[in-house]
Coordinates of C-alpha atoms and ligand atoms in Angstrom, one line a residue:
M1 CA 22.1 -12.1 -54.2
E2 CA 19.6 -14.8 -53.1
I3 CA 21.8 -17.6 -52.1
N4 CA 21.0 -20.9 -53.9
N5 CA 18.6 -22.7 -52.1
S6 CA 19.8 -26.1 -53.6
T7 CA 22.0 -26.9 -51.3
S8 CA 21.0 -30.4 -49.1
N9 CA 19.6 -31.1 -46.0
F10 CA 18.7 -34.3 -44.3
I11 CA 14.9 -33.7 -44.6
K12 CA 15.4 -32.5 -48.2
N13 CA 17.2 -36.5 -48.6
I14 CA 14.2 -38.0 -47.0
V15 CA 11.6 -36.0 -49.4
K16 CA 13.9 -37.0 -52.6
E17 CA 13.9 -40.3 -51.0
D18 CA 10.1 -40.5 -50.7
I19 CA 9.5 -39.4 -54.7
D20 CA 12.2 -41.9 -56.2
S21 CA 10.4 -44.7 -54.3
G22 CA 7.0 -43.5 -55.4
K23 CA 5.7 -44.0 -51.9
H24 CA 4.5 -40.6 -52.6
K25 CA 3.6 -38.5 -55.7
E26 CA 3.1 -34.9 -54.8
I27 CA 4.2 -33.8 -51.4
I28 CA 2.4 -31.7 -48.9
T29 CA 4.0 -29.7 -46.1
R30 CA 2.7 -27.6 -43.4
F31 CA 3.1 -24.6 -41.2
P32 CA 1.2 -25.1 -38.4
P33 CA 1.6 -22.1 -35.2
E34 CA -0.6 -21.5 -32.3
P35 CA -2.5 -18.4 -32.5
N36 CA -0.6 -17.4 -29.3
G37 CA 1.1 -14.7 -29.9
Y38 CA 3.3 -13.2 -33.0
L39 CA 5.5 -14.9 -35.0
H40 CA 9.5 -14.9 -33.9
I41 CA 12.8 -15.4 -36.0
G42 CA 13.1 -19.1 -35.3
H43 CA 9.5 -19.2 -36.8
A44 CA 10.7 -17.6 -39.8
K45 CA 13.6 -20.8 -40.3
S46 CA 10.3 -23.4 -40.2
I47 CA 8.1 -20.8 -42.9
V48 CA 11.6 -21.3 -45.1
L49 CA 11.8 -24.3 -44.6
N50 CA 8.6 -25.5 -45.0
F51 CA 8.1 -23.5 -47.5
E52 CA 10.2 -23.8 -50.3
L53 CA 11.1 -27.8 -49.4
A54 CA 7.2 -28.3 -50.9
D55 CA 8.5 -25.7 -53.3
E56 CA 11.6 -27.1 -54.8
F57 CA 10.0 -30.3 -55.1
K58 CA 6.3 -28.7 -56.7
G59 CA 4.0 -29.7 -53.7
K60 CA 2.3 -27.7 -51.8
T61 CA 2.5 -26.4 -47.9
N62 CA -0.8 -25.4 -46.0
L63 CA -0.7 -22.5 -43.5
R64 CA -2.8 -24.0 -40.4
F65 CA -3.8 -23.1 -36.9
D66 CA -3.2 -25.7 -34.7
D67 CA -5.7 -23.8 -32.6
T68 CA -6.2 -26.3 -29.4
N69 CA -6.1 -24.4 -26.9
P70 CA -8.8 -22.0 -26.0
I71 CA -7.0 -19.5 -23.4
K72 CA -4.1 -18.6 -25.4
E73 CA -5.3 -18.3 -28.5
D74 CA -6.5 -14.7 -29.9
T75 CA -8.0 -13.8 -33.6
E76 CA -5.5 -10.8 -33.1
Y77 CA -2.8 -13.5 -33.6
V78 CA -4.6 -14.8 -36.6
E79 CA -4.2 -12.1 -38.7
S80 CA -0.9 -11.4 -37.9
I81 CA 0.3 -14.4 -38.7
K82 CA -1.5 -14.7 -42.0
D83 CA 0.6 -10.8 -42.5
D84 CA 3.9 -12.0 -41.2
V85 CA 4.0 -14.9 -43.5
K86 CA 2.8 -13.2 -47.0
W87 CA 5.5 -10.2 -45.9
L88 CA 8.4 -13.1 -45.7
G89 CA 7.5 -13.4 -48.9
F90 CA 5.2 -16.9 -48.8
K91 CA 1.8 -18.3 -50.5
W92 CA 0.4 -21.1 -48.8
D93 CA -1.9 -23.0 -50.7
E94 CA -4.8 -23.8 -48.1
L95 CA -5.6 -22.2 -44.7
Y96 CA -7.4 -24.3 -42.3
F97 CA -7.7 -24.0 -38.3
A98 CA -7.1 -27.3 -36.3
S99 CA -10.7 -26.0 -34.4
D100 CA -12.3 -27.7 -37.6
Y101 CA -11.5 -30.9 -36.8
F102 CA -12.9 -30.8 -33.5
E103 CA -16.0 -33.5 -34.4
D104 CA -13.8 -35.3 -36.4
M105 CA -11.4 -35.5 -33.5
Y106 CA -13.9 -36.2 -30.7
D107 CA -15.4 -38.9 -33.1
K108 CA -11.6 -40.3 -33.7
A109 CA -11.3 -40.5 -29.6
K110 CA -15.2 -42.1 -29.2
L111 CA -12.8 -45.0 -32.2
L112 CA -10.6 -44.9 -30.0
I113 CA -12.6 -45.7 -26.8
K114 CA -14.7 -48.5 -28.7
K115 CA -11.8 -50.4 -29.1
G116 CA -10.5 -49.9 -25.5
K117 CA -8.0 -47.6 -26.3
A118 CA -8.8 -44.3 -24.3
Y119 CA -10.4 -44.4 -21.2
V120 CA -11.5 -41.4 -18.8
C121 CA -9.8 -41.1 -15.9
D122 CA -10.8 -39.5 -12.7
L123 CA -7.7 -38.7 -11.4
T124 CA -6.5 -35.6 -9.8
A125 CA -3.4 -33.7 -11.6
D126 CA -1.5 -35.0 -9.1
D127 CA -2.7 -38.4 -8.4
M128 CA -1.7 -38.8 -12.2
K129 CA 1.7 -36.9 -11.8
E130 CA 2.8 -40.0 -9.2
Y131 CA 0.9 -42.3 -10.7
R132 CA 3.2 -41.5 -13.5
G133 CA 6.6 -43.0 -12.3
T134 CA 9.9 -41.6 -13.6
L135 CA 12.3 -41.9 -16.2
T136 CA 14.0 -44.8 -13.7
E137 CA 10.6 -46.5 -12.4
P138 CA 7.5 -47.6 -14.0
G139 CA 4.4 -46.2 -13.9
K140 CA 1.1 -47.5 -11.9
E141 CA -1.9 -48.1 -13.5
S142 CA -4.8 -45.9 -12.6
P143 CA -8.0 -47.1 -11.2
Y144 CA -9.7 -46.4 -13.5
R145 CA -7.7 -47.8 -16.2
N146 CA -10.7 -50.8 -16.7
R147 CA -13.6 -48.9 -17.3
S148 CA -16.4 -50.5 -19.3
V149 CA -16.2 -49.1 -22.8
E150 CA -20.0 -47.9 -22.3
E151 CA -19.3 -46.6 -19.1
N152 CA -16.0 -44.1 -21.1
L153 CA -18.1 -44.0 -23.6
N154 CA -21.4 -42.4 -21.2
L155 CA -18.7 -40.3 -19.0
F156 CA -16.9 -38.6 -22.7
E157 CA -20.6 -37.5 -23.7
K158 CA -21.2 -36.2 -20.6
M159 CA -17.4 -34.9 -20.5
K160 CA -18.4 -33.0 -23.7
D161 CA -21.7 -31.7 -22.4
G162 CA -20.0 -30.4 -20.1
N163 CA -21.6 -32.0 -16.4
F164 CA -18.4 -31.8 -15.2
K165 CA -15.7 -29.2 -13.9
D166 CA -12.6 -28.1 -15.3
G167 CA -10.3 -31.1 -14.1
E168 CA -12.7 -32.7 -12.8
K169 CA -11.7 -35.8 -15.4
V170 CA -10.1 -36.6 -19.0
L171 CA -9.7 -39.0 -22.0
R172 CA -6.3 -40.9 -21.8
A173 CA -5.0 -42.9 -24.3
K174 CA -4.5 -46.8 -23.2
I175 CA -1.3 -47.3 -23.8
D176 CA 1.7 -48.5 -21.2
M177 CA 2.6 -47.5 -18.1
D178 CA 5.3 -49.3 -18.1
S179 CA 7.2 -47.7 -21.4
P180 CA 10.4 -46.2 -20.9
N181 CA 8.8 -43.4 -23.0
M182 CA 6.9 -41.5 -20.5
N183 CA 4.7 -40.2 -23.4
M184 CA 3.8 -43.5 -23.9
R185 CA 2.2 -43.8 -20.5
D186 CA -1.4 -43.2 -21.0
P187 CA -1.2 -39.5 -21.9
I188 CA -4.3 -37.4 -22.0
I189 CA -5.9 -36.9 -25.2
Y190 CA -9.0 -34.3 -24.0
R191 CA -9.4 -32.1 -21.5
I192 CA -12.6 -30.1 -20.5
S193 CA -12.0 -26.0 -20.6
H194 CA -15.1 -24.0 -19.6
T195 CA -13.3 -21.7 -22.2
S196 CA -14.4 -19.5 -25.2
H197 CA -13.1 -20.5 -28.7
H198 CA -11.9 -17.8 -30.9
N199 CA -13.5 -19.6 -33.6
T200 CA -15.7 -22.1 -31.6
L201 CA -17.0 -20.0 -29.5
N202 CA -19.0 -21.7 -26.7
K203 CA -19.4 -25.0 -29.1
W204 CA -17.0 -27.1 -27.6
C205 CA -15.8 -27.3 -23.4
I206 CA -13.4 -30.4 -24.3
Y207 CA -10.6 -29.5 -26.2
P208 CA -8.1 -32.1 -27.6
M209 CA -4.3 -31.9 -26.8
Y210 CA -1.7 -31.2 -28.9
D211 CA -0.4 -34.8 -28.9
F212 CA -4.0 -36.2 -30.3
A213 CA -4.8 -33.2 -32.4
H214 CA -1.6 -33.1 -33.8
P215 CA -1.2 -35.9 -36.1
L216 CA -4.6 -36.1 -37.1
E217 CA -4.7 -32.4 -38.3
D218 CA -1.9 -33.6 -40.7
A219 CA -3.5 -36.7 -42.0
I220 CA -7.2 -35.3 -42.2
E221 CA -4.5 -32.6 -44.1
G222 CA -2.6 -35.3 -46.7
I223 CA 0.6 -33.4 -45.4
T224 CA 3.5 -35.6 -46.2
H225 CA 5.8 -34.8 -44.4
S226 CA 5.4 -33.0 -40.7
I227 CA 8.3 -31.1 -40.1
C228 CA 9.2 -30.3 -36.3
T229 CA 11.5 -28.9 -33.4
L230 CA 13.7 -31.5 -31.9
E231 CA 11.6 -31.6 -28.1
F232 CA 8.9 -33.4 -30.7
E233 CA 11.7 -36.5 -31.3
D234 CA 10.4 -38.0 -27.9
H235 CA 6.9 -37.9 -28.7
R236 CA 7.0 -39.2 -32.6
P237 CA 5.8 -43.1 -31.6
L238 CA 3.1 -41.2 -29.7
Y239 CA 2.5 -39.3 -32.6
D240 CA 2.5 -42.5 -35.4
W241 CA 0.4 -44.2 -32.7
V242 CA -2.1 -42.1 -32.7
V243 CA -2.2 -42.2 -36.8
K244 CA -2.1 -46.0 -36.4
E245 CA -5.4 -46.6 -34.0
C246 CA -7.5 -43.9 -35.3
E247 CA -6.9 -46.0 -38.9
M248 CA -6.2 -42.6 -40.9
K249 CA -5.3 -43.2 -44.8
S250 CA -3.5 -40.9 -45.0
V251 CA 0.5 -41.7 -42.6
P252 CA 2.5 -38.3 -42.6
R253 CA 5.8 -39.0 -41.4
Q254 CA 7.3 -36.4 -38.4
I255 CA 10.5 -35.2 -38.9
E256 CA 12.3 -33.1 -36.3
F257 CA 14.8 -30.6 -36.8
A258 CA 16.6 -27.8 -34.3
R259 CA 15.5 -25.0 -33.4
L260 CA 17.2 -21.8 -33.8
N261 CA 18.8 -20.0 -31.1
I262 CA 20.0 -17.1 -31.4
T263 CA 22.5 -15.2 -28.7
N264 CA 20.8 -12.6 -26.3
T265 CA 17.5 -13.4 -27.5
V266 CA 14.1 -14.7 -26.5
M267 CA 12.3 -16.6 -28.8
S268 CA 9.4 -18.8 -27.4
K269 CA 5.9 -16.6 -27.3
R270 CA 4.9 -17.3 -23.9
K271 CA 8.7 -15.0 -23.2
L272 CA 8.2 -12.5 -25.8
K273 CA 4.2 -12.0 -24.4
L274 CA 5.7 -10.8 -21.0
L275 CA 8.1 -8.6 -22.5
V276 CA 4.4 -6.7 -23.8
D277 CA 2.2 -7.4 -20.7
E278 CA 5.0 -6.0 -18.1
K279 CA 5.6 -3.3 -20.8
V280 CA 9.3 -3.6 -21.2
V281 CA 9.1 -3.2 -24.3
D282 CA 6.9 -0.8 -26.5
G283 CA 4.5 -3.6 -28.5
W284 CA 4.9 -7.0 -30.0
D285 CA 6.4 -4.4 -33.2
D286 CA 9.0 -3.3 -30.7
P287 CA 12.4 -2.6 -33.1
R288 CA 13.9 -4.7 -30.1
M289 CA 11.9 -7.6 -30.6
P290 CA 13.0 -10.4 -32.8
T291 CA 9.2 -11.0 -34.3
I292 CA 8.6 -10.4 -37.5
A293 CA 6.6 -7.3 -37.5
G294 CA 9.5 -6.2 -34.9
L295 CA 12.3 -7.2 -37.0
R296 CA 9.9 -5.5 -40.3
R297 CA 9.8 -2.5 -38.1
R298 CA 13.2 -1.8 -37.1
G299 CA 14.2 -2.6 -40.9
Y300 CA 14.9 -5.5 -41.6
T301 CA 13.9 -7.0 -44.9
S302 CA 11.9 -10.4 -45.6
Q303 CA 15.1 -11.6 -48.1
A304 CA 17.8 -10.5 -45.9
I305 CA 15.1 -12.6 -43.1
R306 CA 15.0 -15.7 -46.2
N307 CA 18.9 -15.5 -46.7
F308 CA 20.0 -16.3 -43.5
C309 CA 17.2 -18.8 -42.6
R310 CA 18.7 -20.4 -46.0
A311 CA 22.5 -20.3 -44.3
I312 CA 21.5 -20.9 -40.7
G313 CA 20.4 -24.4 -42.1
V314 CA 18.8 -27.5 -41.8
A315 CA 20.3 -29.4 -38.4
K316 CA 19.4 -32.4 -36.4
A317 CA 21.2 -30.4 -33.3
N318 CA 21.0 -27.5 -31.5
S319 CA 22.9 -25.1 -31.5
L320 CA 23.6 -21.3 -30.9
V321 CA 23.5 -18.5 -34.1
D322 CA 25.3 -15.4 -33.1
S323 CA 23.2 -12.6 -34.2
Q324 CA 25.9 -10.5 -35.7
M325 CA 25.3 -13.1 -38.7
L326 CA 21.4 -11.7 -38.9
D327 CA 23.6 -8.1 -39.5
H328 CA 25.6 -9.6 -42.1
F329 CA 22.7 -10.1 -44.3
I330 CA 21.0 -7.2 -43.8
R331 CA 23.6 -4.7 -44.6
E332 CA 24.2 -7.7 -47.4
D333 CA 21.0 -6.7 -48.9
L334 CA 20.6 -3.3 -48.2
M335 CA 24.7 -2.0 -49.1
P336 CA 23.2 -2.8 -53.2
K337 CA 19.9 -0.5 -52.6
V338 CA 19.5 2.0 -50.3
S339 CA 20.9 5.6 -50.8
R340 CA 23.7 7.1 -48.7
T341 CA 22.8 10.1 -47.1
M342 CA 24.2 12.6 -44.8
A343 CA 23.3 12.9 -41.2
V344 CA 23.6 14.4 -38.5
L345 CA 22.8 13.1 -35.2
R346 CA 24.5 14.6 -32.4
P347 CA 24.7 18.2 -33.7
L348 CA 26.8 21.0 -33.3
K349 CA 26.7 24.2 -35.2
L350 CA 29.5 25.6 -37.2
V351 CA 29.7 28.6 -38.7
I352 CA 31.9 29.5 -41.4
T353 CA 32.5 33.3 -40.3
N354 CA 33.9 34.6 -44.2
Y355 CA 30.9 32.4 -45.9
P356 CA 28.7 34.9 -48.0
K357 CA 25.6 35.4 -45.5
D358 CA 22.6 34.6 -47.7
Q359 CA 24.3 33.1 -50.1
V360 CA 23.1 29.4 -50.1
E361 CA 25.1 26.6 -52.4
M362 CA 23.6 24.0 -54.3
L363 CA 26.3 21.3 -54.5
D364 CA 26.9 17.9 -56.1
I365 CA 26.8 15.1 -54.2
E366 CA 27.9 11.5 -55.0
N367 CA 25.0 9.3 -54.2
N368 CA 27.6 6.4 -53.7
G369 CA 31.6 6.8 -53.7
D370 CA 31.8 3.1 -54.4
D371 CA 29.6 3.1 -57.1
P372 CA 29.8 6.6 -60.0
K373 CA 26.5 4.5 -61.6
A374 CA 24.6 5.7 -58.0
G375 CA 24.8 9.6 -59.8
I376 CA 24.7 12.7 -57.9
R377 CA 22.5 14.3 -55.8
K378 CA 22.0 18.3 -54.7
V379 CA 23.0 19.5 -51.7
P380 CA 22.1 23.0 -50.0
F381 CA 25.8 24.3 -48.5
S382 CA 25.3 28.0 -46.2
R383 CA 27.4 29.6 -43.4
E384 CA 25.6 27.8 -40.7
I385 CA 25.4 24.0 -40.7
Y386 CA 25.7 21.7 -38.2
I387 CA 27.7 18.4 -37.8
E388 CA 28.8 16.0 -35.6
Q389 CA 29.6 17.0 -31.6
D390 CA 32.3 14.2 -31.5
D391 CA 34.3 15.7 -35.1
F392 CA 34.9 18.8 -32.5
M393 CA 37.3 18.4 -29.8
E394 CA 39.0 20.5 -27.8
N395 CA 41.8 18.8 -26.3
P396 CA 42.6 16.4 -29.3
P397 CA 44.2 12.9 -28.6
K398 CA 47.4 12.0 -30.6
K399 CA 46.2 11.2 -33.9
Y400 CA 42.6 13.3 -34.0
H401 CA 42.8 14.5 -37.8
R402 CA 39.4 16.3 -37.5
L403 CA 38.2 19.7 -36.1
Y404 CA 40.2 21.1 -33.4
L405 CA 41.5 24.8 -33.1
G406 CA 43.6 25.3 -35.9
N407 CA 42.9 22.7 -37.6
E408 CA 42.0 21.8 -40.7
V409 CA 39.5 19.6 -42.3
R410 CA 37.5 18.5 -45.6
L411 CA 33.6 18.6 -45.7
K412 CA 32.6 16.4 -47.2
G413 CA 31.5 16.9 -51.0
A414 CA 31.9 20.8 -49.8
Y415 CA 35.1 23.0 -48.9
F416 CA 38.3 22.8 -46.7
V417 CA 37.2 24.4 -43.4
K418 CA 39.6 25.3 -40.4
C419 CA 39.1 26.2 -37.1
N420 CA 39.8 29.1 -35.5
D421 CA 37.1 30.2 -32.3
V422 CA 34.8 28.2 -29.6
I423 CA 31.9 29.5 -28.2
K424 CA 31.2 28.2 -24.8
D425 CA 28.0 28.7 -22.4
E426 CA 28.1 29.6 -19.0
A427 CA 29.1 26.3 -18.1
G428 CA 31.9 26.2 -20.4
N429 CA 29.7 24.0 -23.1
V430 CA 30.8 24.2 -26.5
T431 CA 28.1 25.8 -28.0
E432 CA 29.4 26.5 -31.8
I433 CA 32.6 26.8 -33.5
H434 CA 33.6 29.0 -35.8
C435 CA 35.5 28.2 -38.6
T436 CA 36.7 29.7 -42.4
Y437 CA 36.5 28.5 -45.5
D438 CA 38.8 28.3 -48.7
L439 CA 37.0 28.9 -52.0
D440 CA 39.2 26.8 -53.8
T441 CA 39.2 23.6 -52.1
K442 CA 36.2 22.8 -53.7
S443 CA 35.4 19.6 -54.2
G444 CA 35.1 18.2 -57.6
S445 CA 37.4 21.6 -58.7
G446 CA 40.9 19.5 -58.6
F447 CA 42.1 21.3 -56.5
T448 CA 46.0 20.1 -55.6
G449 CA 47.2 22.8 -52.9
R450 CA 47.0 21.1 -49.9
K451 CA 46.6 17.8 -47.6
V452 CA 43.5 17.7 -45.2
K453 CA 43.2 14.0 -42.9
G454 CA 40.4 14.5 -41.7
T455 CA 36.7 14.4 -44.2
I456 CA 33.3 15.2 -41.3
H457 CA 30.2 14.8 -42.6
W458 CA 27.0 18.4 -42.0
V459 CA 23.9 19.2 -42.8
D460 CA 22.7 22.5 -43.7
A461 CA 21.9 24.4 -40.1
N462 CA 19.2 26.1 -41.7
M463 CA 17.8 23.6 -44.8
A464 CA 18.3 20.5 -42.6
K465 CA 15.6 18.4 -41.7
K466 CA 14.5 17.2 -37.9
A467 CA 14.8 14.2 -37.1
E468 CA 14.9 11.5 -34.2
F469 CA 17.2 8.3 -34.1
R470 CA 16.6 5.8 -32.3
L471 CA 19.6 3.4 -31.4
Y472 CA 19.2 -0.3 -30.5
E473 CA 21.2 -2.1 -28.5
P474 CA 20.5 -6.2 -27.7
L475 CA 17.4 -6.3 -25.8
I476 CA 18.5 -9.2 -23.6
L477 CA 22.0 -9.7 -21.8
D478 CA 23.7 -12.5 -21.5
H479 CA 20.6 -14.7 -21.8
E480 CA 19.2 -17.8 -24.4
D481 CA 16.3 -19.3 -24.6
G482 CA 18.2 -22.4 -23.3
D483 CA 18.3 -20.8 -19.8
E484 CA 16.2 -22.0 -17.9
G485 CA 17.8 -21.2 -14.4
K486 CA 17.7 -17.7 -14.7
H487 CA 14.7 -15.9 -14.9
F488 CA 15.0 -13.7 -17.8
L489 CA 13.3 -10.5 -16.9
E490 CA 16.6 -9.8 -14.4
Q491 CA 18.6 -9.9 -17.8
I492 CA 16.6 -7.0 -19.6
N493 CA 19.9 -5.2 -20.7
P494 CA 18.5 -1.2 -19.5
N495 CA 20.4 0.4 -22.1
S496 CA 18.5 -1.2 -25.1
M497 CA 17.5 1.8 -26.7
E498 CA 19.3 5.3 -26.8
I499 CA 16.9 8.1 -28.8
V500 CA 18.7 11.4 -30.1
E501 CA 17.5 14.0 -31.3
G502 CA 19.4 15.3 -35.4
F503 CA 19.0 16.1 -38.3
V504 CA 18.8 15.3 -41.6
E505 CA 19.7 16.2 -45.3
P506 CA 16.9 18.4 -46.7
F507 CA 15.5 15.8 -49.4
M508 CA 14.8 13.9 -47.0
K509 CA 11.4 15.2 -46.3
C510 CA 9.7 12.9 -48.7
A511 CA 10.8 10.3 -46.8
K512 CA 7.7 8.0 -45.8
T513 CA 7.5 4.9 -43.6
Q514 CA 9.7 2.0 -44.6
D515 CA 12.2 3.9 -46.7
K516 CA 15.1 2.8 -45.4
F517 CA 18.7 4.8 -46.2
Q518 CA 22.1 4.6 -45.1
L519 CA 23.6 7.8 -42.7
V520 CA 26.9 7.7 -43.6
R521 CA 29.4 7.2 -41.0
H522 CA 26.3 5.8 -38.9
G523 CA 24.8 2.8 -40.3
Y524 CA 21.5 1.6 -41.8
F525 CA 18.3 3.8 -40.6
N526 CA 14.5 2.7 -41.3
V527 CA 11.8 5.4 -41.6
D528 CA 9.0 4.5 -38.8
E529 CA 5.5 4.9 -39.1
R530 CA 6.2 7.5 -35.7
S531 CA 7.5 10.3 -37.9
T532 CA 6.0 13.6 -38.1
E533 CA 5.5 16.2 -40.8
D534 CA 7.8 18.2 -38.2
K535 CA 9.7 15.1 -38.2
L536 CA 11.1 12.1 -39.1
V537 CA 12.3 9.0 -36.6
L538 CA 14.7 6.8 -37.7
N539 CA 15.6 2.9 -36.3
R540 CA 18.7 2.2 -36.8
I541 CA 18.9 -1.0 -38.4
V542 CA 22.3 -2.3 -37.7
S543 CA 26.1 0.2 -37.8
L544 CA 28.0 0.2 -41.0
K545 CA 30.7 -2.4 -40.2
S546 CA 31.1 -5.7 -37.8
S547 CA 33.8 -7.9 -37.4
F548 CA 32.1 -11.1 -38.0
K549 CA 32.8 -13.3 -41.0
L550 CA 30.4 -15.8 -42.1
Ligands
LIG1 P1 6.3 -20.2 -29.0 O1 7.2 -21.4 -28.0 O2 8.1 -19.1 -29.2 O3 5.3 -20.6 -28.3 P2 6.0 -23.2 -30.3 O4 6.9 -24.3 -31.2 O5 5.4 -23.4 -29.2 O6 7.3 -21.5 -30.4 P3 4.3 -22.7 -32.3 O7 3.4 -21.9 -32.7 O8 3.6 -23.6 -32.0 O9 5.4 -22.2 -31.5 O10 4.9 -23.1 -33.2 C1 4.9 -23.2 -35.0 C2 6.0 -23.9 -35.8 O11 7.2 -23.0 -35.5 C3 6.5 -24.9 -35.4 O12 6.4 -26.1 -36.4 C4 7.9 -24.8 -34.8 O13 8.3 -26.4 -34.4 C5 8.7 -23.7 -35.0 N1 9.1 -23.1 -34.8 C6 8.9 -22.5 -33.4 N2 10.2 -21.9 -32.8 C7 11.0 -22.5 -33.5 C8 12.2 -21.9 -33.6 N3 13.3 -21.1 -32.5 N4 13.4 -22.4 -35.1 C9 12.6 -23.0 -35.5 N5 11.8 -23.4 -35.7 C10 10.3 -22.8 -34.6
LIG2 MG1 3.7 -23.5 -28.6

């Protein structure tokens, strides 16, 4: 069920006020990713927030690539981001690239120079750091601060024309070296980088800095509410300064909200890229990754992700969300939708010695014991079946009600079987167990003669389809994004994936990539793209139960 998204939050209240007061007739929001990696679940929070806010007030949302740093950006990321936003269920009104505005930004920088509000500075990076001062000490003015407008215009043009090396000169805003806000101490607004850009190729060798570019991008597009994460709160005075001093007609308002942090999850693209580059994972869409592509491949649905994003809400204080909350939403979404079926993950052969050798029965088994409307399916049953290894014990503890020598259990949807014999290999491992069945105990026959305490699931040994099950645990142990102290590569869980080989019911032969199932007792699984004719590969999305309460 869709969670009602009319719940209020402080951003909605701001927007509502702006509409009620007539400040804006229509609102425009944007989602502005930098194409330097794949999107992750944190971005989903921002996407849901921006698109649904605009939707609720009948406004618009742009997808804008904030591509002002050519070193890290790539068209592969541009394409993946578009796919992910669409897959999450959102349609942007306009698609823009910040790099489309490089010419305008260059003109605005010249305007600042002409107004005496920007200057070319030759200090080295180290010197500049020293001149900046600290939180407790004011900064010192650069010796280049009082260059004439003509000299600045001339040097800036030479920067653009490629007459200087990377780092040799920068353009700085001339604001206030005494400001208690470090961001206002003559921040750099343009730097030299002789790097080819994914969109503009070699046209530019100077690139605007984020703090200069972002407010201009917002203003150029007429964004009314520019929503960003809390780290940018201290940048807001600079954001407003840029919009004002560049004389932008449209004045966007920056609003900050708390970023999403999830337990045992790193979410910065930089860190996720390291996991990919260091081959800790098998690409950006590895099912253990918190990327949208990884979650999709694991089997999470866009509906579950949207519901999760709505439920965590929008706040002004950073907090940490338990990863089990996301699991809650995927279970809630899949439970009523997917077929239930039996699969044996770690098979042990069970031979029914009194069952006719060449007989195969097609048993009627309910698709969902809790919901008769879900119908029945035909499941083949014969003399040899597989059960889970841990559904048999040679030396069972007390209260173990599954199979052991002399005990009788129900095979789900089939018959009672009783264990009479155990076959072992030379090493003493149990390789096969022998049972007898009782024809009178067939499921659905109304048999009441005696009761058994255990019911176990099974698949037919001759008809079942081979499958590989990939079982996941958190990729990262005891680390959150905020933990800068601990190097997260040392926190990798060495047991984040276990691969086991087993069998699924024959009807799953036709399963396709992205088909999802509830495997009885084992949880929810998604068919992986690596599946072949001979073998299905299934990713466990989530186990069946958790203790988590919303
Ligand atoms: P990363 O460090 O992962 O690269 P970012 O903030 O630099 O994150 P951008 O591509 O600049 O990534 O982000 C696009 C939008 O997504 C921004 O508006 C940003 O605030 C938002 N965003 C990124 N991470 C989160 C998060 N964890 N929670 C909420 N919003 C986020
Ligand atoms: Mg970034």
